[in-house]
Amino acid sequence: RSSDAAPQSSDCPSLCGDVEISYPFGIGDNCSLHNAFTITCNTSFSRPPRPYWGNLEVINISVETGELRVFSPVSFVCYDNSSSSSSSPSRSVSWIFRLRSPFLISTRRNVFTAIGCSTQALLLGRKGYFTGCTTTCQSLDLAAEDRAECTGLGCCQAAISGKLDTMQINWDRPSYLPDNQAWTFSPCSYFFVAEKSWYVFSRQDLVGVGEESFSRRVGNRTIPLVLDWAVVNGSCNASATEVSACVSTHSYCVDATQGPGYLCSCSMGYKGNPYITDGCKNIDECRIYNPCGTGSICHDTPGGYKCICKFWYRPSGAGCQRIFSTSTVWTIIATCVLAFLIYLGIRDMKKRKQRNFFNKNGGELLKDVGIIIFTERELKKMTNGYKEIIGEGAFGKVYMGTTMDGTEQVAIKCSFAKSKQLRHDEFRNEITFQFKIDHANVVRLIGCCLETNVPKLVFEFVPNGSLCDLLHGARRQELPLPARLHIAIGAAEALSYMHSHGDMNYIDPTYIKTGRFTEKSDVYSFGVVLLELITRKTAKYDESNSLPIDFVKCCKEQGNGRAMYDREILMAHHAQECLDKIGALAVQCLKEDVDERPTMAQVLKQLEQVKVIACGGSSSC
Ligand SMILES: Nc1ncnc2c1ncn2[C@@H]1O[C@H](COP(=O)(O)OP(=O)(O)OP(=O)(O)O)[C@@H](O)[C@H]1O
């Protein structure tokens, strides 16, 4: 802080009348930066009090631009009859204007003006400097129009030089107008230095006399004059020990352009008084004016602002642009609505279709049976979108699934069959029948889905795979004779309970001829399974050979089927005897005449007897 920089005390009044007195100015010496900035608040006037800088009344102070506006006096000269022939005027008022450092008359902001019809006006400044202008008019009508520029016809103006701290006005009558009768219609001329653009010419100003004269009308408290000021002790380049008067944060120092010294300014985005601590305050640009265009939201930041694009807008160049035009938005909305309506329509159609299938597949009747009826959606969830196929049979695919509560694994059978091939009442009866079967050797039917063209069946999951897998497929393994007998007996037991379907190689020719499935049809199929168990050949083997036909032929020709037995089990206890018995039983099952075939109960009994032989006299081994 320079020696003459005094802090502004909170006791210092900040107003004199209506005029704000900002630091470095202050009312009284203790309140200003320097006694050059001291303002006197004259309270002797009836309200409001008036601030004075020296003997000049202050209009306002600007700390931002370093300007002081004061009232400026007007000089004039008048001629009449008595003075018309001589050069001495009948009346005149003049003044000398002297400013104290660091104040100067602003060159940029003021202009010297003379009003009159025959006058040479001179403005004298410091030693050796003067400027001026001439104004004439032959008659009032030849003077410039009202509001015209002051170019010498009734008024003239002259720019003034910089660094001017003294002014004095002189005048003369133009000597090149010998027969000067201008005083007859325009007796007085007026001179003043005023803020540019303050004066607007009027012919009335040339003619008015007495109370109407220009000088009386403007008086001492009308003409504004702009003074420049600066802080003179120190400069922006001053050493660090001589701290500048720019004490506010976000302020900086600028060298004065008119004369010596410097001024302080608030940094960009800040406004206020840089000469006092924290005098520069952030400008809320967003509130004062909206610097962000349409489509963006203004956010004030310290010393600036940010424009953030609104929803639906994206940055584009200096502003924000709509992502979609209004017509595009409407098109999108219309498309979405249409798509939604189509979706609702499709959903409704699908629901109606599902309801039709449900009814056709006997949903209402099956509901009473107590079987779980799954929706198409539930199955999709249970199978995780039909992701994992467990196996594929002649009539469809089987998918892995988990019950809705996630506790039990299930196998879901989806048929290839077309709805037309399906006799719905028969199918319904089958489902009811199978659901009611509760046998350890029969896979339990848990539920079904009736919302599809051909119902889907949900079975308990059997982890060990099918007999086909064990004998010929992926799980093929060593199977001793007792194990095979165990399987055959288990299946025979199960078959005593239910009918089953199978592929064409297992199907009873009687069924093919008559189209009727009987219990004896199952006996035939079981005969084929028995042959598979003892030969480990599939029902149709070596591409086109039929196991039942070949085995029966072999028995006929050779008295037994030994040539076809599986070698793996030939070494077992009483293997030959057992296999011969099973083979003979199978041949019985395969008889074309259904009446010659044994019942499943007889088959079961015979198999149990064979097992006793195979187990060396015991019923299990
Ligand atoms: N409940 C189940 N648990 C585990 N796997 C099963 C289950 N049901 C079927 N599978 C698997 O799916 C495959 C196909 O079964 P599917 O019942 O469709 O035909 P299949 O019984 O093998 O023969 P067919 O088509 O002649 O009836 C079976 O071979 C088996 O591997």
XYZ file of C-alpha atoms and ligand atoms in Angstrom:
652
model
C 0.000 0.000 0.000
C 1.441 3.414 -0.913
C 1.915 5.926 1.881
C -1.158 7.953 1.031
C -3.490 4.980 0.621
C -5.800 4.981 3.624
C -8.248 2.198 4.187
C -11.849 3.162 3.765
C -13.446 3.209 7.186
C -16.903 1.821 7.673
C -17.729 5.134 9.404
C -17.224 7.002 6.157
C -20.520 7.998 4.561
C -20.971 6.521 1.127
C -23.615 8.956 -0.040
C -23.921 12.728 -0.255
C -27.462 13.518 -1.236
C -28.213 11.182 -4.115
C -24.589 10.876 -5.181
C -22.609 7.777 -4.292
C -19.107 8.600 -3.039
C -16.890 5.587 -3.735
C -13.336 5.055 -2.544
C -10.692 6.323 -3.390
C -13.016 9.350 -3.057
C -14.338 10.015 0.413
C -16.175 12.665 2.367
C -13.479 14.238 4.517
C -9.696 13.677 4.337
C -9.738 10.522 6.479
C -12.139 8.792 4.195
C -10.323 9.306 0.885
C -7.195 7.737 -0.525
C -5.564 11.128 -0.839
C -6.680 14.675 -0.119
C -6.982 15.193 -3.893
C -9.917 12.782 -3.710
C -11.608 14.488 -0.789
C -15.230 15.456 -1.336
C -17.053 18.037 0.752
C -20.692 17.345 1.351
C -22.399 20.714 1.497
C -25.468 20.409 3.637
C -26.281 24.127 3.618
C -28.610 23.589 0.670
C -32.147 22.692 1.372
C -32.362 18.957 0.718
C -30.608 17.093 -0.785
C -27.030 18.016 0.224
C -24.587 18.492 -2.640
C -21.097 16.986 -2.983
C -18.267 19.303 -4.034
C -14.823 18.580 -5.315
C -13.031 21.858 -4.692
C -15.502 24.416 -5.942
C -16.990 22.092 -8.587
C -20.251 20.345 -7.817
C -20.000 16.618 -8.415
C -22.635 14.898 -10.560
C -21.243 11.408 -10.130
C -18.055 9.417 -9.629
C -17.073 6.349 -11.630
C -14.371 4.153 -10.148
C -14.701 1.747 -13.060
C -13.753 4.272 -15.740
C -11.717 6.665 -13.530
C -14.040 9.587 -14.268
C -15.570 12.379 -12.253
C -18.504 14.300 -13.694
C -18.952 17.858 -12.488
C -21.128 20.807 -13.472
C -19.395 23.191 -15.832
C -20.119 26.949 -16.008
C -21.044 28.774 -19.224
C -19.339 31.948 -20.524
C -21.144 34.452 -22.679
C -20.830 37.800 -24.396
C -23.670 40.129 -25.480
C -23.729 43.135 -27.829
C -26.438 45.803 -28.280
C -26.891 49.223 -29.819
C -24.287 50.712 -27.581
C -21.661 48.138 -28.465
C -22.530 47.434 -32.052
C -20.068 49.860 -33.522
C -17.271 49.325 -30.989
C -15.612 45.964 -30.261
C -16.408 46.017 -26.536
C -19.463 44.020 -25.567
C -22.294 45.411 -23.508
C -22.170 42.402 -21.118
C -19.893 39.373 -20.663
C -19.055 36.624 -18.175
C -15.928 34.548 -18.337
C -14.047 32.157 -16.099
C -10.767 30.356 -15.716
C -10.847 26.661 -14.975
C -7.915 25.129 -13.069
C -7.676 21.535 -11.996
C -5.487 19.982 -9.348
C -3.429 16.902 -10.008
C -4.340 14.076 -10.607
C -7.387 15.448 -12.431
C -7.447 16.359 -16.135
C -10.189 17.383 -18.536
C -11.181 14.274 -20.503
C -10.243 14.663 -24.155
C -12.315 11.740 -25.264
C -15.466 12.704 -23.461
C -15.688 16.520 -23.800
C -15.974 19.025 -26.586
C -15.647 22.830 -26.692
C -18.836 24.451 -28.019
C -19.661 28.015 -29.049
C -23.182 29.267 -29.878
C -23.736 32.538 -31.739
C -24.129 34.230 -35.088
C -20.898 36.195 -35.193
C -18.204 34.975 -32.897
C -14.711 33.621 -32.833
C -14.328 31.437 -29.760
C -10.952 30.535 -28.312
C -10.105 27.979 -25.644
C -6.762 28.623 -24.030
C -5.119 25.830 -22.151
C -1.759 25.638 -20.456
C 0.924 27.831 -21.817
C 1.141 27.883 -25.578
C -2.000 25.902 -26.324
C -5.209 27.248 -27.725
C -7.910 26.035 -29.977
C -11.306 27.302 -31.032
C -13.929 27.741 -33.730
C -15.951 30.359 -35.570
C -19.704 30.518 -35.915
C -21.662 32.917 -38.119
C -25.140 33.304 -39.585
C -26.335 36.062 -41.948
C -29.848 35.751 -40.582
C -31.687 33.376 -38.294
C -33.112 31.589 -41.303
C -29.618 30.943 -42.576
C -28.562 29.358 -39.280
C -28.481 25.580 -39.045
C -31.692 23.705 -38.455
C -32.575 22.640 -34.935
C -30.711 19.480 -33.848
C -28.209 19.912 -36.688
C -24.518 19.355 -35.987
C -22.463 22.311 -34.816
C -20.496 23.076 -37.962
C -20.298 26.873 -37.816
C -23.828 28.018 -38.704
C -25.146 29.156 -35.324
C -22.841 26.906 -33.377
C -19.422 25.378 -33.715
C -17.407 22.796 -31.856
C -13.694 22.053 -31.372
C -12.052 18.948 -29.981
C -9.752 19.637 -27.069
C -6.231 18.449 -26.449
C -5.231 15.929 -23.840
C -3.399 16.600 -20.570
C -5.397 19.805 -20.067
C -5.641 21.012 -16.495
C -6.325 24.720 -17.216
C -8.947 26.302 -19.481
C -9.853 29.866 -20.239
C -12.308 31.120 -22.842
C -11.744 34.216 -25.030
C -13.857 35.561 -27.849
C -13.779 38.102 -30.636
C -16.023 39.321 -33.433
C -14.847 38.092 -36.835
C -12.982 40.999 -38.434
C -13.781 39.683 -41.914
C -17.437 40.606 -41.386
C -17.142 44.475 -41.443
C -20.841 45.164 -41.659
C -21.664 42.943 -38.714
C -25.304 43.367 -37.848
C -25.764 39.933 -36.271
C -26.365 41.468 -32.822
C -29.713 42.781 -34.116
C -31.191 39.297 -34.235
C -28.736 37.363 -32.037
C -27.339 39.582 -29.290
C -25.395 37.003 -27.255
C -22.856 34.240 -27.894
C -22.221 31.371 -25.408
C -19.149 29.220 -24.754
C -18.654 26.125 -22.690
C -16.793 22.811 -22.503
C -19.300 19.959 -21.990
C -19.649 16.232 -22.255
C -19.904 15.225 -25.924
C -23.432 14.832 -27.206
C -24.869 16.847 -24.323
C -25.541 19.937 -26.409
C -28.187 19.776 -29.146
C -28.426 22.939 -31.263
C -31.605 25.005 -31.243
C -32.126 28.367 -33.035
C -33.923 29.439 -29.898
C -30.516 29.504 -28.139
C -29.410 32.318 -30.533
C -32.320 34.639 -29.863
C -33.402 34.236 -26.242
C -32.838 37.256 -23.971
C -33.237 37.878 -20.237
C -34.779 34.850 -18.486
C -35.032 33.138 -21.851
C -31.351 33.450 -22.593
C -29.351 30.233 -22.920
C -27.043 31.099 -19.993
C -29.965 31.772 -17.647
C -31.740 28.623 -18.685
C -28.765 26.307 -18.109
C -27.442 28.145 -15.028
C -24.510 26.639 -13.135
C -25.969 23.196 -12.533
C -26.783 21.772 -15.959
C -23.723 21.415 -18.188
C -21.830 18.164 -17.440
C -18.038 18.095 -17.754
C -16.081 14.844 -17.517
C -12.759 14.828 -15.663
C -10.259 11.957 -15.763
C -8.490 10.993 -12.583
C -5.811 8.497 -11.649
C -3.771 7.336 -8.679
C -0.466 9.107 -9.124
C 1.713 7.766 -6.346
C 3.192 4.683 -7.914
C 2.527 2.906 -11.167
C 1.643 -0.540 -12.393
C 5.334 -1.310 -12.752
C 6.075 -0.135 -9.191
C 8.278 -2.393 -7.101
C 6.600 -4.965 -4.935
C 7.303 -2.965 -1.783
C 5.125 -0.154 -3.085
C 1.826 -1.948 -3.175
C -0.671 -0.467 -5.572
C -4.061 0.889 -4.573
C -5.696 -2.046 -6.393
C -6.352 -3.924 -3.167
C -9.378 -5.989 -4.142
C -8.982 -9.595 -5.154
C -9.825 -10.054 -8.848
C -8.507 -6.577 -9.626
C -5.601 -5.392 -11.743
C -3.702 -2.205 -12.451
C -3.834 -0.202 -15.701
C -1.632 2.743 -16.551
C -3.628 5.936 -17.018
C -3.730 6.973 -20.682
C -4.471 10.697 -20.176
C -1.710 11.559 -17.758
C 0.553 10.102 -15.090
C -0.531 7.435 -12.606
C -2.646 4.379 -12.868
C -6.161 3.119 -12.421
C -7.523 -0.090 -11.015
C -10.004 -2.335 -12.749
C -11.931 -5.395 -11.752
C -10.957 -8.504 -13.695
C -13.249 -9.798 -16.376
C -16.433 -11.263 -14.905
C -16.154 -9.046 -11.800
C -17.608 -5.661 -11.105
C -17.378 -3.176 -8.276
C -14.723 -1.120 -6.528
C -11.201 -2.450 -7.067
C -9.826 0.095 -4.574
C -11.372 -1.593 -1.521
C -10.831 -5.076 -0.106
C -13.116 -7.576 -1.849
C -14.660 -4.674 -3.752
C -14.719 -6.602 -7.034
C -17.776 -8.832 -6.940
C -18.639 -11.636 -9.281
C -21.041 -10.596 -12.030
C -24.057 -12.852 -12.286
C -24.125 -12.696 -16.067
C -26.998 -15.161 -16.220
C -29.266 -12.896 -14.194
C -28.227 -9.579 -15.687
C -28.401 -10.628 -19.314
C -28.746 -14.058 -20.842
C -25.469 -14.680 -22.638
C -26.523 -18.214 -23.577
C -28.795 -18.522 -26.556
C -31.998 -20.491 -26.727
C -31.475 -24.160 -26.145
C -28.970 -23.700 -23.352
C -29.106 -23.029 -19.636
C -26.804 -20.407 -18.151
C -24.810 -21.319 -15.022
C -22.925 -18.583 -13.254
C -19.308 -19.361 -12.314
C -16.774 -17.209 -10.412
C -15.664 -14.653 -12.966
C -17.729 -16.077 -15.797
C -20.573 -18.347 -16.794
C -21.196 -21.650 -18.463
C -23.823 -22.454 -21.058
C -25.077 -26.028 -20.762
C -27.298 -27.427 -23.472
C -30.847 -28.248 -22.440
C -32.358 -31.703 -22.783
C -32.959 -32.495 -26.461
C -30.195 -30.037 -27.475
C -26.590 -30.683 -28.395
C -23.603 -28.325 -28.619
C -23.267 -26.767 -32.048
C -20.762 -24.045 -32.824
C -21.044 -21.397 -30.123
C -24.572 -22.401 -29.084
C -26.870 -25.385 -28.845
C -28.992 -26.942 -31.512
C -32.045 -29.158 -31.215
C -31.085 -32.805 -31.641
C -34.272 -33.388 -33.569
C -36.438 -30.909 -35.388
C -40.046 -30.564 -34.227
C -41.280 -32.523 -37.227
C -38.809 -35.348 -36.505
C -39.950 -35.428 -32.866
C -43.572 -35.687 -33.994
C -42.661 -38.410 -36.471
C -40.869 -40.343 -33.709
C -43.829 -39.913 -31.335
C -46.280 -40.979 -34.057
C -44.102 -44.007 -34.899
C -43.851 -44.951 -31.230
C -47.618 -44.654 -30.757
C -48.216 -46.710 -33.896
C -45.656 -49.300 -32.806
C -47.296 -49.429 -29.382
C -50.724 -49.915 -30.919
C -49.377 -52.643 -33.197
C -47.717 -54.240 -30.160
C -51.023 -54.137 -28.248
C -52.798 -55.620 -31.284
C -50.266 -58.420 -31.642
C -50.339 -59.089 -27.908
C -54.105 -59.227 -27.957
C -54.075 -61.539 -30.982
C -51.493 -63.769 -29.305
C -53.567 -63.890 -26.130
C -56.685 -64.790 -28.080
C -54.735 -67.474 -29.932
C -53.371 -68.846 -26.667
C -56.879 -68.895 -25.173
C -58.143 -70.763 -28.279
C -55.384 -73.341 -27.995
C -56.021 -73.614 -24.288
C -59.697 -74.347 -24.866
C -59.035 -76.663 -27.806
C -56.486 -78.599 -25.756
C -59.106 -79.125 -23.059
C -57.672 -76.602 -20.598
C -60.908 -76.228 -18.673
C -61.257 -79.998 -18.170
C -57.587 -80.502 -17.319
C -57.751 -77.758 -14.705
C -60.058 -80.003 -12.675
C -57.620 -82.923 -12.872
C -55.195 -81.006 -10.676
C -52.299 -80.979 -13.137
C -50.191 -77.829 -13.089
C -50.998 -75.773 -16.152
C -48.090 -73.588 -17.162
C -48.317 -70.518 -19.351
C -46.142 -70.205 -22.420
C -44.319 -67.365 -20.676
C -43.580 -69.467 -17.598
C -42.107 -72.250 -19.735
C -39.921 -69.763 -21.518
C -38.646 -68.549 -18.173
C -38.225 -72.080 -16.805
C -36.160 -73.163 -19.832
C -34.293 -69.853 -19.957
C -35.594 -69.295 -23.459
C -35.373 -72.987 -24.505
C -31.612 -72.816 -24.232
C -30.523 -76.349 -23.401
C -31.724 -79.366 -25.381
C -31.505 -82.629 -23.424
C -32.499 -84.924 -26.236
C -34.581 -85.437 -29.301
C -37.030 -88.232 -29.984
C -39.145 -89.167 -32.942
C -41.886 -86.769 -31.921
C -40.090 -83.752 -30.630
C -37.369 -82.060 -28.655
C -36.817 -82.231 -24.915
C -35.480 -79.130 -23.103
C -33.819 -78.746 -19.722
C -35.671 -76.529 -17.240
C -36.135 -75.579 -13.605
C -39.409 -75.096 -11.750
C -40.473 -71.512 -11.118
C -39.345 -71.682 -7.484
C -35.964 -73.006 -8.699
C -36.069 -76.129 -6.534
C -36.611 -78.926 -9.044
C -35.111 -79.748 -12.418
C -37.606 -80.641 -15.131
C -37.607 -81.921 -18.704
C -39.956 -80.115 -21.089
C -41.133 -82.031 -24.105
C -42.097 -79.984 -27.157
C -43.727 -81.988 -29.924
C -43.064 -81.620 -33.645
C -46.562 -82.885 -34.355
C -48.959 -80.644 -36.199
C -52.204 -79.763 -34.489
C -54.112 -81.532 -37.281
C -52.318 -84.818 -36.501
C -53.413 -84.521 -32.895
C -56.663 -85.994 -31.645
C -57.316 -83.490 -28.904
C -59.718 -85.614 -26.862
C -57.361 -88.626 -26.979
C -54.453 -86.437 -26.059
C -56.362 -84.955 -23.135
C -57.197 -88.458 -21.886
C -53.542 -89.469 -22.246
C -52.415 -86.502 -20.178
C -55.012 -87.209 -17.522
C -54.008 -90.867 -17.465
C -50.301 -90.208 -17.325
C -50.709 -87.528 -14.644
C -52.527 -90.018 -12.475
C -49.825 -92.670 -12.808
C -47.742 -92.834 -9.699
C -45.108 -95.485 -10.232
C -41.464 -95.463 -9.267
C -40.446 -96.670 -12.753
C -42.556 -94.214 -14.693
C -41.322 -90.657 -15.236
C -43.740 -88.360 -13.411
C -45.715 -85.870 -15.476
C -45.744 -82.628 -13.506
C -47.726 -80.350 -15.751
C -48.381 -79.094 -19.221
C -48.724 -75.941 -21.242
C -51.867 -75.762 -23.340
C -51.348 -72.327 -24.868
C -49.515 -73.689 -27.882
C -50.870 -75.438 -30.929
C -49.566 -78.757 -29.639
C -49.359 -78.901 -25.829
C -45.956 -79.023 -24.149
C -45.379 -81.507 -21.359
C -43.343 -80.933 -18.215
C -41.782 -84.095 -16.725
C -39.610 -84.715 -13.724
C -35.978 -84.724 -14.807
C -34.320 -88.147 -14.954
C -30.606 -87.541 -14.483
C -29.332 -90.932 -15.742
C -30.634 -90.586 -19.287
C -32.531 -93.164 -21.322
C -31.963 -96.904 -21.764
C -31.021 -96.134 -25.321
C -28.270 -93.810 -24.038
C -26.977 -96.553 -21.716
C -27.027 -99.298 -24.313
C -26.022 -97.500 -27.468
C -25.620 -93.782 -26.832
C -23.393 -91.279 -25.115
C -23.661 -92.956 -21.708
C -22.896 -96.417 -23.030
C -21.265 -98.469 -20.279
C -20.622 -102.015 -19.181
C -23.979 -103.608 -18.236
C -23.840 -107.048 -16.533
C -26.700 -109.449 -17.077
C -28.337 -108.916 -13.640
C -28.379 -105.167 -14.272
C -30.024 -105.732 -17.631
C -32.573 -108.001 -16.021
C -33.157 -105.393 -13.367
C -33.906 -102.829 -16.083
C -36.143 -105.234 -17.989
C -38.101 -106.081 -14.871
C -38.437 -102.386 -13.921
C -39.716 -101.561 -17.371
C -42.053 -104.547 -17.384
C -43.451 -103.363 -14.075
C -43.992 -99.892 -15.464
C -45.601 -101.206 -18.595
C -48.130 -103.075 -16.534
C -49.350 -99.608 -15.644
C -49.317 -97.682 -18.798
C -49.262 -97.608 -22.503
C -46.427 -95.966 -24.326
C -45.540 -94.594 -27.681
C -42.418 -95.440 -29.536
C -40.752 -95.023 -32.814
C -41.809 -97.103 -35.838
C -39.236 -99.815 -35.116
C -40.963 -100.625 -31.840
C -44.490 -100.381 -33.100
C -46.654 -103.462 -33.276
C -47.446 -104.402 -36.930
C -50.980 -105.175 -35.755
C -51.269 -101.521 -34.731
C -49.984 -100.477 -38.159
C -52.580 -102.733 -39.844
C -55.543 -102.043 -37.574
C -54.601 -98.602 -36.263
C -55.516 -99.798 -32.777
C -53.217 -99.681 -29.805
C -53.775 -102.394 -27.256
C -51.953 -103.550 -24.204
C -50.482 -106.243 -26.452
C -48.940 -103.513 -28.588
C -46.842 -102.589 -25.586
C -45.906 -106.249 -25.170
C -44.540 -106.230 -28.717
C -42.545 -103.047 -28.036
C -41.255 -104.566 -24.837
C -40.136 -107.629 -26.806
C -37.953 -105.367 -28.922
C -36.478 -103.749 -25.774
C -35.668 -107.223 -24.401
C -33.810 -108.038 -27.628
C -31.884 -104.779 -27.330
C -30.903 -105.711 -23.801
C -29.529 -109.122 -24.720
C -27.948 -108.205 -28.094
C -27.007 -104.582 -27.434
C -28.198 -103.819 -30.905
C -30.609 -101.051 -31.704
C -34.064 -101.936 -33.026
C -32.865 -100.968 -36.436
C -29.203 -101.789 -36.725
C -26.419 -101.803 -39.317
C -28.333 -99.190 -41.300
C -31.353 -101.231 -42.408
C -31.453 -104.489 -40.457
C -34.491 -105.053 -38.221
C -33.539 -106.539 -34.876
C -36.917 -108.329 -34.246
C -37.041 -109.815 -37.749
C -33.418 -110.979 -37.681
C -33.686 -112.414 -34.176
C -36.890 -114.344 -34.907
C -35.270 -115.647 -38.127
C -32.146 -116.691 -36.245
C -34.237 -118.557 -33.656
C -36.187 -120.315 -36.368
C -33.103 -121.366 -38.271
C -30.785 -122.174 -35.361
C -33.236 -122.988 -32.551
C -31.976 -120.042 -30.539
C -30.625 -116.498 -30.949
C -27.150 -117.228 -29.558
C -25.451 -115.881 -32.678
C -26.788 -112.446 -31.818
C -26.199 -112.279 -28.031
C -24.032 -109.521 -26.655
C -20.597 -111.055 -25.955
C -20.101 -108.824 -22.937
C -22.630 -110.775 -20.853
C -21.932 -114.292 -22.148
C -19.421 -114.947 -19.371
C -21.995 -114.304 -16.612
C -23.359 -117.047 -14.293
C -25.861 -119.198 -16.250
C -25.673 -116.593 -18.985
C -26.538 -118.901 -21.867
C -29.570 -120.363 -20.081
C -30.812 -116.951 -19.022
C -30.284 -115.395 -22.417
C -32.046 -118.301 -24.160
C -35.010 -117.841 -21.831
C -35.143 -114.063 -22.356
C -34.748 -114.547 -26.112
C -37.617 -117.064 -26.164
C -39.728 -114.656 -24.105
C -38.957 -111.847 -26.545
C -39.939 -114.049 -29.505
C -43.239 -114.743 -27.714
C -43.776 -111.001 -27.272
C -43.147 -110.426 -30.964
C -45.793 -112.882 -32.172
C -47.908 -111.455 -34.922
C -51.061 -112.902 -33.422
C -51.736 -110.699 -30.390
C -53.488 -113.529 -28.597
C -50.313 -115.621 -28.700
C -48.381 -112.855 -26.924
C -48.089 -113.087 -23.134
C -49.514 -110.334 -20.949
C -47.098 -107.900 -19.312
C -47.814 -109.549 -15.972
C -46.737 -112.946 -17.442
C -43.662 -111.313 -18.953
C -42.805 -109.807 -15.585
C -43.184 -113.137 -13.832
C -40.930 -114.943 -16.332
C -38.281 -112.252 -16.088
C -38.259 -112.537 -12.315
C -37.699 -116.292 -12.650
C -34.779 -115.680 -15.010
C -33.316 -113.251 -12.541
C -33.384 -115.908 -9.784
C -31.354 -118.193 -12.104
C -28.961 -115.358 -12.969
C -28.504 -114.544 -9.293
C -27.718 -118.177 -8.394
C -31.008 -118.898 -6.637
C -31.658 -115.530 -5.015
C -34.142 -112.904 -6.160
C -31.527 -110.126 -6.221
C -27.830 -109.824 -6.911
N -37.757 -86.770 -18.130
C -36.593 -86.776 -18.727
N -35.459 -86.600 -18.046
C -34.261 -86.606 -18.652
N -34.095 -86.785 -19.963
C -35.194 -86.984 -20.704
C -36.494 -86.998 -20.141
N -37.384 -87.212 -21.138
C -36.669 -87.329 -22.263
N -35.360 -87.184 -22.025
C -34.262 -87.217 -22.998
O -34.767 -86.775 -24.249
C -34.635 -87.751 -25.236
C -35.822 -87.723 -26.134
O -36.928 -88.145 -25.401
P -38.323 -88.479 -26.056
O -39.230 -88.963 -25.011
O -38.762 -87.352 -26.904
O -38.001 -89.595 -27.064
P -37.598 -91.065 -26.774
O -38.350 -91.574 -25.597
O -36.096 -91.132 -26.704
O -38.075 -91.764 -28.074
P -39.489 -91.682 -28.798
O -39.407 -90.467 -29.641
O -39.560 -92.912 -29.570
O -40.517 -91.605 -27.715
C -34.496 -89.052 -24.454
O -33.746 -89.969 -25.186
C -33.759 -88.610 -23.191
O -32.358 -88.597 -23.402
